[in-house]
């Protein structure tokens, strides 16, 4: 077999083929297949035939209750970051932080590096994208230049690992970014799937063998895929996405994968001219621009992991000039909106067929919970009828296709958060939990969506100025 062989690798999903094609059979993406050389050492997950044929040697097997040398986690002291990682960086693990270019990944990690270094940990920050002077400038801006972070501008993995092996073992290593790294073991250009995979493999192996925590930074493409580094997602122990909307200053750090903790947590930050600051009460931020008494707005009491988040849902239902009316959603699931509209049409007698429907989650926030159904339905009915919903009311509950309102988890926490922020009443499902929050006494618990629609319609006559 030839020692050097070229293969064709999809830059989106990492599938390997023997010949070029315009479309990847594996992920269906167009123009993502690129010719790459593999130098016959099997690094980069090349074809099995290329792997070395040495005989395996037995490794020592260990028991579960053996000694663990250090505290497994190093907390940064930045509460929102520690919340997203599940209590701090885990020693001997690799974490991928993904996000659009310019969203603030380097800023966040520089702040984390400085915080950890000030707590006496050895932190090494390797920048492959910026020169040392640039990184220093940012650190100055963040007020972090006096933190004892060790800095290098380097892209070769072998050089980086050799540097890390010198002196005391680092507690945290930040590699910014994985797309710029390259290893001698693979022939292709930096940023290609082969290089990214081979580099990540070497770095992760280093993390596991030395016990340092490694953070890899990865840029994401427009459609939300981590380009190239997507193949790294299954190799690392955790994946965090740093997201934000253009025009808004806040950023959300979302846990997508975590082998050592929960995956539904978020950390909320605000970007200022002095870097990222923590937002410990996101509800206040998302409700900040709220104008009471406008039809079409409903406050949803949601949960993100262990934390309640209150956010305003805005709907606009307007007569449509089009044969097929428009349905546009920002911040929620399109299919779920269609479902709620269908339930309103068929079980509640509310017609949207000749109307355009726009739905927006305030502040550019994104909801993934089905518990928002009830708030969405209330906002839609309110906009269509022109009746403003009570300004001091929160909504949550899932709607089934039969039109029934179904209970959701954590009702108690949602109500407590609403009460804390000055809300006085709630519309929620009948649940099995015993409610202790004061606001629960003033709650309305419809068993079907039709009940809620009738109540909103009735409020025009009964309580005109609620
Ligand atoms: P950066 O961390 O370089 O983004 P990434 O590493 O994800 O590409 O952040 C760059 C953006 O953040 C840039 O548009 C400027 C802005 N920024 C601030 O607003 N305030 C600050 O203190 C810093 C350091 C950056
Ligand atoms: Mg950067």
PDB file of C-alpha atoms and ligand atoms in Angstrom, residues 102 105-107 125 129-130 138 176 217 219, ligand 2:
ATOM      1  CA  UNK A 102     -16.217  38.751  17.405  1.00  0.00           C
ATOM      2  CA  UNK A 105     -14.770  34.307  23.263  1.00  0.00           C
ATOM      3  CA  UNK A 106     -11.227  35.608  23.667  1.00  0.00           C
ATOM      4  CA  UNK A 107     -12.466  38.307  26.028  1.00  0.00           C
ATOM      5  CA  UNK A 125      -2.917  31.362  27.305  1.00  0.00           C
ATOM      6  CA  UNK A 129      -4.756  34.396  16.101  1.00  0.00           C
ATOM      7  CA  UNK A 130      -3.290  37.435  17.741  1.00  0.00           C
ATOM      8  CA  UNK A 138      -6.920  43.444  25.404  1.00  0.00           C
ATOM      9  CA  UNK A 176      -7.297  30.275  20.954  1.00  0.00           C
ATOM     10  CA  UNK A 217     -11.772  27.986  21.181  1.00  0.00           C
ATOM     11  CA  UNK A 219     -15.273  29.666  15.450  1.00  0.00           C
TER      12      UNK A 219
HETATM   13 MG1  LIG B   2     -10.758  35.671  19.461  1.00  0.00          MG
END
